[in-house]
JSON list of C-alpha atoms in Angstrom, two decimals:
[
{"chain": "L", "resi": 1, "resn": "UNK", "atom": "CA", "xyz": [137.01, -59.13, 117.83]},
{"chain": "L", "resi": 2, "resn": "UNK", "atom": "CA", "xyz": [134.43, -60.07, 115.29]},
{"chain": "L", "resi": 3, "resn": "UNK", "atom": "CA", "xyz": [134.65, -59.68, 111.56]},
{"chain": "L", "resi": 4, "resn": "UNK", "atom": "CA", "xyz": [132.17, -56.81, 111.69]},
{"chain": "L", "resi": 5, "resn": "UNK", "atom": "CA", "xyz": [134.41, -54.92, 114.11]},
{"chain": "L", "resi": 6, "resn": "UNK", "atom": "CA", "xyz": [137.37, -55.31, 111.76]},
{"chain": "L", "resi": 7, "resn": "UNK", "atom": "CA", "xyz": [135.25, -54.13, 108.83]},
{"chain": "L", "resi": 8, "resn": "UNK", "atom": "CA", "xyz": [134.05, -51.04, 110.71]},
{"chain": "L", "resi": 9, "resn": "UNK", "atom": "CA", "xyz": [137.61, -50.32, 111.84]},
{"chain": "L", "resi": 10, "resn": "UNK", "atom": "CA", "xyz": [138.95, -50.51, 108.30]},
{"chain": "L", "resi": 11, "resn": "UNK", "atom": "CA", "xyz": [136.13, -48.24, 107.08]},
{"chain": "L", "resi": 12, "resn": "UNK", "atom": "CA", "xyz": [136.99, -45.81, 109.87]},
{"chain": "L", "resi": 13, "resn": "UNK", "atom": "CA", "xyz": [140.65, -45.69, 108.81]},
{"chain": "L", "resi": 14, "resn": "UNK", "atom": "CA", "xyz": [139.71, -45.18, 105.15]},
{"chain": "L", "resi": 15, "resn": "UNK", "atom": "CA", "xyz": [137.35, -42.33, 106.08]},
{"chain": "L", "resi": 16, "resn": "UNK", "atom": "CA", "xyz": [140.07, -40.73, 108.23]},
{"chain": "L", "resi": 17, "resn": "UNK", "atom": "CA", "xyz": [142.52, -40.80, 105.32]},
{"chain": "L", "resi": 18, "resn": "UNK", "atom": "CA", "xyz": [139.90, -39.48, 102.90]},
{"chain": "L", "resi": 19, "resn": "UNK", "atom": "CA", "xyz": [139.07, -36.60, 105.25]},
{"chain": "L", "resi": 20, "resn": "UNK", "atom": "CA", "xyz": [142.73, -35.61, 105.49]},
{"chain": "L", "resi": 21, "resn": "UNK", "atom": "CA", "xyz": [143.07, -35.59, 101.70]},
{"chain": "L", "resi": 22, "resn": "UNK", "atom": "CA", "xyz": [139.81, -33.66, 101.19]},
{"chain": "L", "resi": 23, "resn": "UNK", "atom": "CA", "xyz": [140.64, -30.99, 103.74]},
{"chain": "L", "resi": 24, "resn": "UNK", "atom": "CA", "xyz": [144.08, -30.48, 102.24]},
{"chain": "L", "resi": 25, "resn": "UNK", "atom": "CA", "xyz": [142.61, -30.29, 98.72]},
{"chain": "L", "resi": 26, "resn": "UNK", "atom": "CA", "xyz": [140.30, -27.41, 99.56]},
{"chain": "L", "resi": 27, "resn": "UNK", "atom": "CA", "xyz": [141.40, -23.86, 98.99]},
{"chain": "L", "resi": 28, "resn": "UNK", "atom": "CA", "xyz": [141.54, -21.35, 101.80]},
{"chain": "L", "resi": 29, "resn": "UNK", "atom": "CA", "xyz": [138.87, -18.81, 102.64]},
{"chain": "L", "resi": 30, "resn": "UNK", "atom": "CA", "xyz": [141.16, -15.93, 101.73]},
{"chain": "L", "resi": 31, "resn": "UNK", "atom": "CA", "xyz": [141.24, -16.95, 98.07]},
{"chain": "L", "resi": 32, "resn": "UNK", "atom": "CA", "xyz": [139.63, -14.51, 95.68]},
{"chain": "L", "resi": 33, "resn": "UNK", "atom": "CA", "xyz": [140.14, -10.96, 96.83]},
{"chain": "L", "resi": 34, "resn": "UNK", "atom": "CA", "xyz": [137.24, -9.93, 94.60]},
{"chain": "L", "resi": 35, "resn": "UNK", "atom": "CA", "xyz": [134.97, -10.69, 97.54]},
{"chain": "L", "resi": 36, "resn": "UNK", "atom": "CA", "xyz": [135.99, -7.35, 99.05]},
{"chain": "L", "resi": 37, "resn": "UNK", "atom": "CA", "xyz": [134.21, -5.55, 96.23]},
{"chain": "L", "resi": 38, "resn": "UNK", "atom": "CA", "xyz": [131.17, -7.81, 96.40]},
{"chain": "L", "resi": 39, "resn": "UNK", "atom": "CA", "xyz": [131.51, -8.98, 92.82]},
{"chain": "L", "resi": 40, "resn": "UNK", "atom": "CA", "xyz": [131.87, -12.69, 93.54]},
{"chain": "L", "resi": 41, "resn": "UNK", "atom": "CA", "xyz": [128.14, -13.36, 93.85]},
{"chain": "L", "resi": 42, "resn": "UNK", "atom": "CA", "xyz": [127.45, -11.74, 90.49]},
{"chain": "L", "resi": 43, "resn": "UNK", "atom": "CA", "xyz": [129.67, -14.07, 88.49]},
{"chain": "L", "resi": 44, "resn": "UNK", "atom": "CA", "xyz": [128.83, -17.50, 87.13]},
{"chain": "L", "resi": 45, "resn": "UNK", "atom": "CA", "xyz": [131.16, -19.20, 89.61]},
{"chain": "L", "resi": 46, "resn": "UNK", "atom": "CA", "xyz": [129.71, -17.23, 92.54]},
{"chain": "L", "resi": 47, "resn": "UNK", "atom": "CA", "xyz": [126.15, -18.26, 91.69]},
{"chain": "L", "resi": 48, "resn": "UNK", "atom": "CA", "xyz": [127.01, -21.91, 91.03]},
{"chain": "L", "resi": 49, "resn": "UNK", "atom": "CA", "xyz": [129.49, -22.42, 93.86]},
{"chain": "L", "resi": 50, "resn": "UNK", "atom": "CA", "xyz": [127.74, -25.62, 94.96]},
{"chain": "L", "resi": 51, "resn": "UNK", "atom": "CA", "xyz": [128.27, -27.20, 91.56]},
{"chain": "L", "resi": 52, "resn": "UNK", "atom": "CA", "xyz": [131.93, -26.30, 91.30]},
{"chain": "L", "resi": 53, "resn": "UNK", "atom": "CA", "xyz": [134.87, -28.38, 92.48]},
{"chain": "L", "resi": 54, "resn": "UNK", "atom": "CA", "xyz": [135.05, -26.48, 95.75]},
{"chain": "L", "resi": 55, "resn": "UNK", "atom": "CA", "xyz": [131.34, -26.96, 96.42]},
{"chain": "L", "resi": 56, "resn": "UNK", "atom": "CA", "xyz": [131.54, -30.69, 95.79]},
{"chain": "L", "resi": 57, "resn": "UNK", "atom": "CA", "xyz": [134.62, -31.00, 98.02]},
{"chain": "L", "resi": 58, "resn": "UNK", "atom": "CA", "xyz": [132.80, -29.16, 100.80]},
{"chain": "L", "resi": 59, "resn": "UNK", "atom": "CA", "xyz": [129.70, -31.38, 100.55]},
{"chain": "L", "resi": 60, "resn": "UNK", "atom": "CA", "xyz": [131.76, -34.58, 100.55]},
{"chain": "L", "resi": 61, "resn": "UNK", "atom": "CA", "xyz": [133.82, -33.31, 103.49]},
{"chain": "L", "resi": 62, "resn": "UNK", "atom": "CA", "xyz": [130.70, -32.58, 105.53]},
{"chain": "L", "resi": 63, "resn": "UNK", "atom": "CA", "xyz": [129.23, -36.00, 104.70]},
{"chain": "L", "resi": 64, "resn": "UNK", "atom": "CA", "xyz": [132.42, -37.86, 105.62]},
{"chain": "L", "resi": 65, "resn": "UNK", "atom": "CA", "xyz": [132.73, -35.82, 108.82]},
{"chain": "L", "resi": 66, "resn": "UNK", "atom": "CA", "xyz": [129.27, -36.92, 109.92]},
{"chain": "L", "resi": 67, "resn": "UNK", "atom": "CA", "xyz": [130.09, -40.55, 109.11]},
{"chain": "L", "resi": 68, "resn": "UNK", "atom": "CA", "xyz": [133.38, -40.16, 111.01]},
{"chain": "L", "resi": 69, "resn": "UNK", "atom": "CA", "xyz": [131.60, -38.94, 114.14]},
{"chain": "L", "resi": 70, "resn": "UNK", "atom": "CA", "xyz": [128.98, -41.70, 113.94]},
{"chain": "L", "resi": 71, "resn": "UNK", "atom": "CA", "xyz": [131.63, -44.40, 113.50]},
{"chain": "L", "resi": 72, "resn": "UNK", "atom": "CA", "xyz": [133.65, -42.92, 116.37]},
{"chain": "L", "resi": 73, "resn": "UNK", "atom": "CA", "xyz": [130.67, -43.22, 118.69]},
{"chain": "L", "resi": 74, "resn": "UNK", "atom": "CA", "xyz": [129.84, -46.74, 117.51]},
{"chain": "L", "resi": 75, "resn": "UNK", "atom": "CA", "xyz": [133.42, -47.94, 117.91]},
{"chain": "L", "resi": 76, "resn": "UNK", "atom": "CA", "xyz": [133.67, -46.48, 121.42]},
{"chain": "L", "resi": 77, "resn": "UNK", "atom": "CA", "xyz": [130.45, -48.11, 122.57]},
{"chain": "L", "resi": 78, "resn": "UNK", "atom": "CA", "xyz": [132.13, -51.56, 122.35]},
{"chain": "L", "resi": 79, "resn": "UNK", "atom": "CA", "xyz": [129.14, -53.14, 120.67]},
{"chain": "L", "resi": 80, "resn": "UNK", "atom": "CA", "xyz": [131.25, -55.69, 118.86]}
]
């Protein structure tokens, strides 16, 4: 295997570990029973959900998931 293949493999393993940590760090969907009353959207945290810790974790998780899928396809194509 070439050096590039080792580099991509190491990146793939790091992304896998990061995804596991990020998914476990996120809170569940059943958090915040105030959503039943519809009051979550009217609060500061409801309006700025994308800027909060949960919003950032979600964006990073989606980005790393896309990179994971792309690297999976590239590694399985045996280009190296």
